[in-house]
Amino acid sequence: MKARLVLGVGVLTLAAATGLRAQDGPGGGPTAVEVASEGREVYEQICQACHMADAKGGSGAGAAIPALAGNPRLADKDFGTTILLKGRGGMPWFSDILTPEQMAAVLTYVRSHFNDYKDPVTVADIERLAAL
Amino acid sequence: MTDPSFPQSRRDLFKMIGAAGGGAAMYQAMTTLGHAAETQFTGPPRLSGAPKGSSVVVLGAGLAGMLAAYELMQAGYKVTVLEYQDRPGGRNYTIRGGDKIVEVGGATQTCTFAPGNYVNPGPWRIPHHHRTLLHYCKAFGVELEPFIQMNHNAFVHRSKAFGGKPQRYRDVAVDFKGHVAELMGKALNAGSLDDKLTKEDKDKLLVAMREWGVLDKNMSYTSNLAVSGQRGYDKAPGGGVGGAPTPSQVNGLSDVLSSNVWTQMGFYFNYVMQTTMFQPKGGMDMIGKAFAKRLGKMIRYNAKVTEITQNETGVTAVWEDTKTGQKASTSAAWMVNTIPLPVLNQIPMQVGPKLQAAIKAVPFNGQLKIGIEMKRRFWEDDYSIYGGHSFTDQAIGLISYPNNNMFSDGPAVLLGAFANGAGAFQLTGMTPEQRIEAALAQGSVFHPAEYRKEFISGVSLAWSRVPWIMGCTSRWTEESRAAHYQNLCAIDGRIVLAGEHATYYGGWMEGSMLSALDAVERIHKKASAA
């Protein structure tokens, strides 16, 4: 199962890189930007770009970036995992930016810090859904 | 006597083929004869004969929406354009002094650049083969100037190469080429490739490697005046008694490999990145403004679309004036909908399940750009850098030097960041002040003595937080193309989608415009048949 996940990540990374090549881009090749491993730091470095520092999201032109704080859909442990793996609407998948460890860490942080769901999301949870 | 049915020239031939087989046949013929193939543009559509009294409502006054509106207007349709913002252009956008930027989440910036200075936070360079865009620029009198794409004298920086010290692109690119040529020569001379080549081709390739790599008589890449003729000198050639140059020292293969310079070399080989490139004088939004001028009062600004319904005879957009809160609706026989998908997927719209699914299947990338105003053009005065890009593997991606007003005094604006991927998320998550600080810290690697000293102000555009799009460019995969692309483009009752997301040319204005032309031609055909 683990091997399948690793393969899946590799394919997605390649697809993303190919996709970006046709579009305008800075042209410096992949950056050396490293995402932290700790849940709160992953949130600050990646998620809060759209969901905001307070995880309350925000509204735009007849559309909104959903709040993660106080979001009852996150009661389902797999809800956030599926979105990180597959994307949803305007939000892209993050399987080419985050490792399963980082996904588990940040989902655990979002569910426990901005909500009251204390049971952690584990790497095994991520791998189970990635293998589907 | 000439036979009138026989083409006299290639041009006549194309005209005949065009008359007989339509634009597609003409295009195919031109391609066969070695023309075109650079864009699918075959000229403006020249639609005519709109059904009497027929109307179209266009959602979005970006380039796709305005081009659709313009061509449908020419054809005789009554056109209304609804635009959320108080300006035309969409992503065709320029930020100048006095402009205010309000993000989703509320962060607000006011640009303080000097008059005449600007940053293009969206599209900023136009390939010479983007014929649709260039056609309308010329037709509408949008003045274009060269965009300096390739600058051998700009820098390449990689945190783990050369001790973190930026290198001139020219130095590392020439060194990379020289070392690769030397190794190729060694492999050839050792007979390693003898089973792959004829003797004749092997000899030619050895000559090629020697000349291309500027190798010495021993087929080695070494420091000498011939190599300096490409990578520059230690002491440049001069005049008079001290005129003799001295060669520069080539870098070792290992250092050159650590610079990853092949990524930049490959970048410049990309079709969309090849010279010649252009930019409009005075800012990219000159293009959007030129369209808007021709559409005039057809564009209704500050209109936030909240619902879209349709039936057998027409389509209705329900909207709200964002200034007055007043609710209104606009009905028409047809709709060209260019609202970006991250917004459209949250607006209730009466369309079939296939289009609904397609709209939800395409996420958007969230690039970020930063404009930084400096007191003077130190990159020109102190570094001999005139336009072009210095690349880095830090989050900012690059800094890019202005292409206009070279050699002038007074403040000038650099592009201080063009971030994507994880770097864009990191910078976007910061406050506007933190972003500028990060851009200064990272950009200083190229110009350490000047970057902070000459800094005046900066402005950032984080596309993920732009209220009317919440992203920058559509992100298709082979799988989503196969499952959804045709459904996204297909006319659903009275509605057709167009824009950057409905094209194989994502992230380019050319793509948006080709999408719009395709959409209006199909709508016109359907309207004419109805």
XYZ file of C-alpha atoms in Angstrom:
662
model
C 0.000 0.000 0.000
C 2.831 2.334 0.846
C 4.506 1.709 -2.501
C 1.294 2.603 -4.293
C 1.061 5.895 -2.461
C 4.630 6.822 -3.286
C 4.007 6.012 -6.929
C 0.822 8.068 -6.909
C 2.636 11.092 -5.513
C 5.342 10.789 -8.125
C 2.893 10.675 -11.001
C 1.003 13.679 -9.713
C 4.197 15.670 -9.284
C 5.163 14.931 -12.847
C 1.710 15.858 -14.100
C 1.795 19.147 -12.205
C 5.233 20.011 -13.518
C 4.166 19.254 -17.083
C 1.018 21.271 -16.638
C 2.905 24.274 -15.352
C 5.421 24.242 -18.155
C 2.856 25.301 -20.730
C 1.654 28.184 -18.553
C 3.645 31.269 -17.772
C 5.977 30.677 -14.843
C 9.077 32.145 -13.257
C 11.398 29.682 -15.032
C 13.874 29.071 -12.255
C 13.050 25.404 -11.971
C 11.670 23.958 -8.753
C 12.290 26.128 -5.704
C 14.166 24.978 -2.622
C 11.200 26.043 -0.491
C 10.686 23.431 2.191
C 7.472 22.987 4.076
C 7.823 22.340 7.800
C 6.798 19.058 9.374
C 4.870 20.320 12.393
C 1.096 20.735 11.989
C 0.826 24.374 13.011
C 3.734 25.348 10.780
C 2.289 23.504 7.785
C -0.947 25.394 8.369
C 0.859 28.747 8.471
C 3.030 28.027 5.442
C 0.374 26.533 3.175
C -3.245 26.543 4.347
C -3.544 30.068 5.676
C -2.784 31.449 2.212
C -6.473 30.879 1.473
C -8.176 29.847 4.711
C -6.562 32.776 6.593
C -4.569 32.857 9.828
C -7.745 32.518 11.932
C -9.042 29.694 9.695
C -12.240 31.651 9.140
C -11.862 31.862 5.341
C -13.375 34.834 3.569
C -15.799 35.943 0.919
C -15.357 37.223 -2.604
C -17.413 37.774 -5.745
C -20.447 35.630 -5.044
C -18.182 32.925 -3.687
C -16.302 32.168 -0.512
C -13.228 30.427 0.797
C -14.696 28.102 3.426
C -13.878 28.448 7.109
C -12.008 25.550 8.681
C -12.603 26.877 12.180
C -15.786 25.490 13.692
C -16.506 23.429 10.607
C -18.716 20.415 11.483
C -17.784 18.606 8.259
C -14.322 18.076 9.746
C -15.884 15.753 12.341
C -15.407 13.116 9.656
C -11.666 12.393 9.794
C -11.576 11.519 6.110
C -13.257 14.697 4.913
C -10.141 16.884 4.938
C -7.884 14.044 3.837
C -9.897 13.439 0.694
C -9.746 17.122 -0.215
C -5.981 17.316 0.356
C -5.506 14.265 -1.869
C -7.979 15.099 -4.633
C -8.745 18.810 -4.433
C -12.249 20.240 -4.388
C -13.685 22.967 -6.619
C -11.159 25.781 -6.885
C -8.813 24.174 -4.347
C -6.054 22.038 -5.856
C -4.793 18.720 -4.477
C -1.688 18.939 -2.290
C -0.209 15.515 -2.939
C 2.603 17.179 -4.894
C 3.470 19.665 -2.124
C 2.825 17.796 1.130
C 3.990 14.361 2.255
C 1.538 11.975 3.966
C 3.262 12.887 7.254
C 2.675 16.599 6.678
C -0.945 15.979 5.647
C -1.594 13.967 8.784
C 0.080 16.611 10.957
C -1.819 19.555 9.528
C -5.186 17.782 9.491
C -4.705 16.808 13.118
C -3.842 20.437 13.907
C -6.845 21.901 12.034
C -9.268 19.429 13.581
C -8.011 19.887 17.145
C -6.905 23.529 17.238
C -9.656 25.232 15.217
C -12.237 22.600 16.154
C -12.702 20.166 18.994
C -11.985 16.870 17.272
C -9.164 15.407 19.315
C -8.534 12.059 17.600
C -5.480 12.440 15.369
C -5.379 11.863 11.602
C -2.592 9.354 11.001
C -0.327 8.569 8.074
C -2.204 5.262 7.827
C -5.436 7.244 7.308
C -3.830 9.197 4.484
C -2.444 6.062 2.860
C -5.751 4.248 3.145
C -7.547 7.002 1.204
C -4.695 7.525 -1.250
C -4.857 3.840 -2.143
C -8.551 4.007 -3.074
C -3.903 34.539 -71.097
C -4.217 33.342 -67.561
C -6.748 30.850 -66.353
C -8.834 32.626 -63.684
C -9.526 29.346 -61.901
C -5.819 28.675 -61.448
C -4.233 30.323 -58.424
C -1.656 32.957 -59.371
C 0.072 33.068 -56.017
C 0.161 31.275 -52.703
C -2.159 33.955 -51.369
C -4.690 33.275 -54.122
C -4.408 29.584 -53.445
C -5.192 30.094 -49.771
C -8.171 32.261 -50.696
C -9.523 29.554 -52.968
C -9.061 26.850 -50.384
C -10.614 29.137 -47.778
C -13.661 29.763 -49.969
C -14.084 26.089 -50.739
C -13.325 24.510 -47.396
C -13.617 27.235 -44.768
C -11.061 28.528 -42.327
C -10.009 25.121 -41.048
C -9.097 23.863 -44.501
C -7.185 27.035 -45.222
C -5.332 26.731 -41.962
C -4.417 23.145 -42.705
C -3.178 24.089 -46.171
C -1.095 26.945 -44.818
C 0.473 24.645 -42.282
C 1.355 22.126 -44.969
C 3.100 24.850 -46.924
C 5.122 25.921 -43.923
C 3.092 28.872 -42.628
C 1.130 29.352 -39.438
C 1.012 26.453 -36.931
C 1.904 29.020 -34.310
C -1.602 29.606 -32.966
C -5.027 28.433 -33.991
C -5.908 32.024 -34.920
C -6.907 32.341 -38.558
C -8.058 35.953 -38.431
C -10.973 37.727 -36.765
C -14.245 35.833 -37.178
C -16.078 38.526 -39.222
C -19.451 37.328 -38.007
C -22.475 38.953 -39.582
C -26.217 38.610 -39.796
C -27.282 38.216 -36.203
C -30.960 37.214 -36.043
C -33.056 40.382 -35.764
C -33.351 41.584 -32.183
C -31.182 38.776 -30.827
C -29.267 39.531 -27.648
C -26.357 38.192 -25.640
C -25.404 38.744 -22.026
C -21.689 38.327 -21.352
C -20.511 37.646 -17.807
C -17.084 39.089 -17.076
C -15.228 41.965 -18.733
C -11.870 40.233 -18.961
C -10.263 39.736 -22.341
C -12.419 36.694 -23.183
C -15.653 38.451 -22.240
C -14.804 41.693 -23.988
C -13.577 40.000 -27.156
C -16.779 37.939 -27.261
C -18.833 41.091 -26.711
C -16.931 43.007 -29.371
C -17.308 40.379 -32.083
C -20.971 39.707 -31.258
C -21.638 43.452 -31.351
C -19.993 43.583 -34.785
C -22.313 40.792 -35.891
C -25.342 42.805 -34.850
C -26.289 41.322 -31.492
C -27.497 43.507 -28.656
C -24.832 42.869 -26.029
C -24.657 43.564 -22.296
C -21.541 42.789 -20.259
C -21.804 42.332 -16.483
C -18.560 42.883 -14.583
C -17.983 42.443 -10.849
C -15.128 44.919 -10.622
C -15.160 48.659 -11.245
C -12.644 48.273 -14.081
C -12.320 46.235 -17.266
C -9.624 43.664 -18.016
C -9.856 40.951 -15.358
C -6.421 39.409 -15.041
C -5.231 41.867 -17.713
C -4.336 44.202 -14.903
C -1.796 46.865 -14.000
C -1.197 48.349 -10.539
C -0.113 52.003 -10.346
C 0.309 54.660 -7.673
C -3.012 55.332 -5.925
C -4.505 51.916 -6.701
C -6.045 50.093 -3.764
C -5.933 46.315 -3.367
C -8.358 44.629 -0.992
C -7.888 40.890 -0.443
C -10.280 38.189 0.622
C -9.780 38.302 4.382
C -9.606 42.103 4.368
C -5.874 42.895 4.041
C -5.635 46.225 2.208
C -2.760 47.866 0.355
C -2.530 51.196 -1.421
C 0.173 51.416 -4.065
C 2.391 54.502 -3.762
C 4.479 54.178 -6.935
C 5.571 57.394 -8.677
C 3.541 58.538 -11.708
C 4.374 56.395 -14.748
C 5.597 53.458 -12.677
C 3.596 50.244 -12.515
C 3.658 46.502 -12.039
C 1.746 43.953 -14.149
C 0.650 41.390 -11.538
C -1.000 39.060 -14.046
C 0.120 38.600 -17.633
C 3.275 40.571 -18.353
C 4.855 39.196 -21.546
C 3.450 38.411 -24.981
C 5.066 35.816 -27.294
C 5.505 36.895 -30.907
C 3.326 34.002 -32.076
C 0.250 34.934 -30.044
C -1.406 36.215 -33.194
C -4.897 36.742 -31.777
C -3.733 39.106 -29.074
C -1.291 40.867 -31.394
C -4.019 41.234 -34.029
C -6.367 43.062 -31.671
C -3.540 45.165 -30.199
C -2.715 46.367 -33.682
C -6.343 46.847 -34.684
C -7.070 48.874 -31.531
C -3.853 50.911 -31.594
C -2.345 49.423 -28.422
C 1.301 50.398 -28.637
C 3.671 47.513 -27.930
C 7.339 47.605 -26.986
C 9.910 44.821 -26.629
C 9.858 42.779 -23.439
C 13.440 41.806 -22.644
C 13.053 38.098 -22.088
C 16.600 36.815 -22.253
C 19.468 38.607 -20.553
C 22.788 36.756 -20.448
C 24.104 39.277 -17.941
C 21.402 38.664 -15.316
C 21.942 36.188 -12.493
C 21.209 32.598 -11.603
C 21.072 31.845 -7.886
C 20.665 28.522 -6.167
C 20.985 28.381 -2.400
C 23.242 25.311 -2.462
C 25.429 26.227 -5.446
C 28.558 28.396 -5.476
C 28.233 28.947 -1.728
C 24.950 30.754 -2.325
C 26.608 33.397 -4.521
C 24.618 34.312 -7.657
C 26.357 33.659 -10.972
C 25.879 35.475 -14.247
C 23.687 33.325 -16.505
C 26.242 33.722 -19.285
C 29.084 32.246 -17.204
C 27.312 29.116 -16.050
C 25.461 28.521 -19.313
C 28.690 28.708 -21.340
C 30.454 26.512 -18.785
C 27.662 23.938 -18.863
C 27.834 23.781 -22.642
C 31.630 23.529 -22.619
C 31.788 20.717 -20.082
C 29.042 18.723 -21.776
C 30.804 19.119 -25.154
C 34.091 17.961 -23.632
C 32.478 14.866 -22.122
C 30.694 14.084 -25.365
C 34.016 14.389 -27.184
C 35.638 11.992 -24.727
C 32.868 9.463 -25.136
C 33.131 9.700 -28.926
C 36.910 9.389 -28.930
C 36.778 6.424 -26.571
C 34.546 4.695 -29.115
C 31.684 4.476 -26.610
C 29.162 5.556 -29.233
C 30.571 3.763 -32.253
C 27.591 1.422 -32.459
C 25.241 4.423 -32.566
C 26.923 6.491 -35.289
C 28.407 6.186 -38.739
C 32.085 7.129 -38.981
C 31.104 10.189 -40.985
C 28.575 11.419 -38.414
C 31.029 10.747 -35.604
C 33.584 12.998 -37.273
C 31.009 15.729 -37.792
C 29.861 15.477 -34.208
C 33.432 15.824 -32.957
C 33.804 19.016 -34.979
C 30.464 20.221 -33.643
C 31.466 19.570 -30.045
C 34.755 21.379 -30.499
C 33.162 24.437 -32.080
C 29.952 24.523 -30.037
C 31.741 23.930 -26.735
C 34.705 26.175 -27.643
C 37.079 23.305 -26.787
C 40.839 23.645 -27.135
C 43.081 21.598 -29.438
C 43.042 18.756 -26.903
C 39.233 18.773 -26.936
C 39.251 20.205 -23.392
C 37.104 22.996 -21.994
C 39.637 25.329 -20.379
C 40.135 28.977 -19.438
C 41.367 30.847 -22.492
C 40.598 33.887 -24.618
C 38.421 31.929 -27.065
C 36.159 30.765 -24.243
C 36.204 34.288 -22.795
C 34.823 35.413 -26.126
C 31.584 33.787 -24.922
C 31.639 33.966 -21.133
C 33.408 37.320 -20.753
C 36.919 38.270 -19.694
C 38.805 38.812 -16.480
C 40.129 41.994 -18.057
C 38.003 43.031 -21.012
C 39.571 44.005 -24.349
C 40.523 47.683 -24.375
C 42.296 50.266 -26.480
C 45.872 51.448 -26.739
C 48.826 50.091 -24.805
C 46.823 48.285 -22.127
C 44.298 46.887 -24.576
C 45.172 43.207 -24.301
C 42.464 41.174 -22.553
C 43.006 38.430 -20.002
C 40.722 35.376 -19.879
C 38.175 34.618 -17.192
C 38.380 31.382 -15.192
C 35.873 28.698 -16.094
C 33.987 26.948 -13.304
C 34.449 23.244 -12.641
C 31.811 20.769 -13.834
C 30.657 19.950 -10.326
C 29.907 23.587 -9.456
C 28.181 24.133 -12.781
C 25.986 21.070 -12.263
C 25.014 22.288 -8.797
C 23.663 25.512 -10.341
C 20.940 23.646 -12.283
C 21.501 26.173 -15.068
C 20.008 23.753 -17.560
C 16.582 24.668 -16.162
C 17.049 28.264 -17.345
C 18.579 27.147 -20.627
C 15.593 24.870 -21.165
C 13.213 27.623 -20.091
C 14.435 29.872 -22.898
C 13.875 27.033 -25.368
C 10.158 26.906 -24.502
C 8.067 28.018 -27.432
C 6.100 30.503 -25.328
C 9.302 31.918 -23.837
C 11.256 32.517 -27.021
C 12.215 35.970 -28.184
C 10.782 38.263 -29.493
C 8.356 39.079 -26.685
C 6.293 42.242 -26.150
C 4.530 44.321 -23.538
C 2.102 47.216 -23.995
C 3.629 50.636 -23.334
C 2.424 51.995 -20.012
C 1.074 48.733 -18.583
C -0.633 45.492 -19.600
C -4.095 46.902 -18.870
C -3.827 49.108 -21.970
C -5.216 46.070 -23.816
C -8.261 45.725 -21.573
C -8.831 49.478 -21.717
C -8.714 49.419 -25.520
C -11.457 46.791 -25.618
C -13.511 48.615 -22.982
C -13.325 51.831 -24.997
C -14.929 50.079 -27.960
C -17.656 48.536 -25.808
C -18.428 51.748 -23.903
C -21.689 51.647 -21.985
C -22.332 48.025 -22.888
C -20.281 47.133 -19.799
C -22.138 47.324 -16.495
C -19.520 47.522 -13.698
C -19.935 46.629 -9.999
C -22.368 43.883 -10.919
C -22.084 40.781 -8.753
C -23.848 37.856 -10.426
C -25.684 35.736 -7.871
C -27.766 33.333 -9.964
C -28.137 32.177 -13.557
C -31.312 30.621 -14.950
C -32.387 29.586 -18.430
C -35.296 28.145 -20.401
C -36.019 27.302 -24.058
C -36.105 30.935 -25.156
C -33.444 32.682 -23.140
C -31.186 33.082 -20.161
C -31.206 35.399 -17.151
C -28.397 36.616 -14.903
C -29.532 37.812 -11.499
C -27.108 40.354 -10.061
C -26.546 42.904 -7.378
C -24.939 46.347 -7.604
C -22.044 46.110 -5.144
C -22.093 49.873 -4.524
C -25.820 50.366 -3.893
C -26.911 46.854 -2.969
C -29.680 47.171 -5.550
C -30.791 43.873 -7.089
C -31.415 43.508 -10.809
C -31.530 40.952 -13.560
C -30.480 40.900 -17.197
C -32.084 38.574 -19.724
C -30.939 37.726 -23.217
C -31.319 35.058 -25.842
C -27.794 33.753 -25.201
C -25.041 33.935 -22.590
C -21.260 33.876 -22.856
C -20.098 33.148 -19.325
C -16.429 33.894 -18.554
C -16.614 33.923 -14.754
C -13.505 32.106 -13.443
C -14.313 28.600 -12.244
C -13.393 29.040 -8.548
C -16.151 31.692 -8.396
C -18.548 30.138 -10.918
C -18.603 26.821 -9.095
C -20.290 28.568 -6.168
C -22.908 30.492 -8.162
C -26.213 28.654 -8.681
C -26.554 28.072 -12.416
C -29.228 26.165 -14.276
C -27.157 23.824 -16.439
C -26.898 20.074 -16.905
C -24.939 17.711 -14.653
C -22.046 17.287 -17.111
C -21.270 21.001 -17.189
C -21.802 21.254 -13.437
C -19.264 18.476 -12.911
C -16.772 20.075 -15.301
C -17.002 23.436 -13.524
C -16.150 21.746 -10.228
C -13.312 19.661 -11.666
C -10.749 22.365 -12.365
C -8.844 23.899 -9.449
C -6.762 27.042 -9.871
C -3.106 27.746 -9.133
C -2.395 30.698 -6.872
C 0.620 32.610 -8.139
C 1.874 35.733 -6.401
C 3.705 38.760 -7.737
C 5.351 41.683 -5.968
C 6.303 45.053 -7.420
C 9.105 46.929 -5.690
C 9.870 50.584 -6.345
C 13.524 51.540 -6.020
C 15.001 55.044 -5.848
C 17.242 54.460 -8.840
C 18.109 51.900 -11.529
C 21.107 50.410 -9.748
C 20.761 47.213 -11.799
C 21.499 49.305 -14.884
C 24.028 51.748 -13.413
C 25.979 49.301 -11.243
C 25.392 45.899 -12.898
C 24.815 46.560 -16.629
C 21.523 44.672 -16.423
C 18.870 46.051 -18.773
C 15.653 44.086 -18.533
C 15.492 40.298 -18.194
C 15.318 38.073 -15.141
C 17.562 36.935 -12.304
C 16.426 33.503 -11.151
C 16.522 32.063 -7.632
C 15.341 28.893 -5.963
C 13.930 30.940 -3.075
C 10.170 31.466 -2.753
C 10.205 34.672 -4.844
C 11.296 32.639 -7.907
C 12.938 35.560 -9.654
C 13.390 39.261 -9.801
C 12.763 40.886 -13.171
C 14.063 44.215 -14.367
C 11.929 46.856 -16.093
C 11.866 46.899 -19.882
C 10.923 50.539 -20.266
C 12.541 53.936 -19.679
C 16.060 52.507 -19.545
C 18.839 54.941 -18.596
C 16.343 57.281 -16.951
C 16.819 58.860 -13.530
C 14.375 58.616 -10.680
C 12.434 55.729 -9.189
C 11.781 52.545 -11.133
C 9.826 49.365 -10.395
C 11.275 45.857 -10.325
C 9.225 42.700 -10.301
C 10.327 41.498 -6.871
C 8.628 38.101 -6.928
C 6.875 35.710 -9.289
C 6.115 32.860 -6.953
C 4.222 29.659 -7.570
C 3.815 26.335 -5.781
C 4.785 26.136 -2.113
C 6.616 29.487 -2.319
C 3.421 31.230 -3.430
C 1.435 29.679 -0.580
C 4.069 30.777 1.939
C 4.143 34.363 0.695
C 0.362 34.560 0.285
C -0.182 33.477 3.889
C 1.827 36.467 5.122
C 0.578 39.992 5.737
C 1.367 42.430 2.895
C 4.151 43.936 5.054
C 5.702 40.518 5.736
C 5.627 39.711 2.023
C 7.615 42.846 1.173
C 10.115 42.070 3.927
C 10.540 38.522 2.569
C 10.952 39.852 -0.975
C 13.630 42.292 0.187
C 15.471 39.638 2.180
C 15.424 37.164 -0.716
C 16.047 39.668 -3.523
C 19.029 41.121 -1.674
C 20.994 38.043 -2.665
C 21.388 39.563 -6.140
C 22.090 43.165 -5.167
C 23.191 43.090 -1.518
C 24.526 46.636 -1.264
C 21.580 48.306 -2.994
C 18.392 46.313 -2.500
C 17.348 47.644 0.902
C 19.181 50.956 0.594
C 17.310 52.018 -2.538
C 13.932 50.558 -1.542
C 10.951 52.927 -1.479
C 7.815 50.776 -1.368
C 6.295 47.520 -2.514
C 2.936 46.080 -3.429
C 1.918 42.427 -3.674
C -0.848 40.609 -5.489
C -1.651 37.181 -4.066
C -3.999 35.690 -6.638
C -5.484 33.129 -4.248
C -6.864 36.065 -2.279
C -8.187 38.115 -5.177
C -11.940 38.326 -4.455
C -13.144 38.000 -8.057
C -11.123 34.925 -8.991
C -9.535 33.307 -5.897
C -6.756 31.818 -7.989
C -4.722 32.702 -11.042
C -4.616 29.988 -13.682
C -6.614 26.835 -14.312
C -5.032 23.515 -13.530
C -6.001 20.695 -15.845
C -4.627 17.167 -15.823
C -4.776 14.615 -18.586
C -7.499 12.827 -16.612
C -9.648 15.915 -16.080
C -9.226 16.927 -19.720
C -10.422 13.539 -20.849
C -13.381 13.525 -18.488
C -14.513 17.165 -18.529
C -12.955 19.475 -21.144
C -15.483 18.901 -23.939
C -18.337 19.152 -21.446
C -16.954 22.463 -20.159
C -16.828 23.908 -23.665
C -20.118 22.497 -24.976
C -23.084 24.875 -25.264
C -25.592 24.040 -22.536
C -28.994 25.263 -23.728
C -28.450 29.023 -24.010
C -25.128 29.189 -22.178
C -21.544 28.804 -23.345
C -18.467 29.136 -21.149
C -15.308 30.870 -22.319
C -12.063 32.058 -20.793
C -8.619 30.935 -19.752
C -10.036 27.731 -18.281
C -11.770 26.693 -21.543
C -8.603 26.303 -23.588
C -5.522 24.195 -24.060
C -3.550 27.466 -23.780
C -4.079 28.059 -20.054
C -2.321 30.923 -18.323
C -1.987 33.008 -21.489
C -4.159 35.820 -22.813
C -3.996 34.166 -26.236
C -5.802 31.150 -24.820
C -8.607 33.247 -23.318
C -9.100 35.004 -26.631
C -9.066 31.821 -28.717
C -11.633 30.386 -26.331
C -13.831 33.463 -26.769
C -13.613 33.346 -30.572
C -14.514 29.676 -30.614
C -17.440 30.297 -28.250
C -18.938 33.199 -30.234
C -18.628 31.341 -33.521
C -20.546 28.403 -32.085
C -23.158 30.621 -30.435
C -23.612 32.603 -33.636
C -24.058 29.413 -35.634
C -26.640 28.117 -33.192
C -28.452 31.461 -33.022
C -28.513 31.696 -36.806
C -29.968 28.200 -37.097
C -32.613 28.791 -34.445
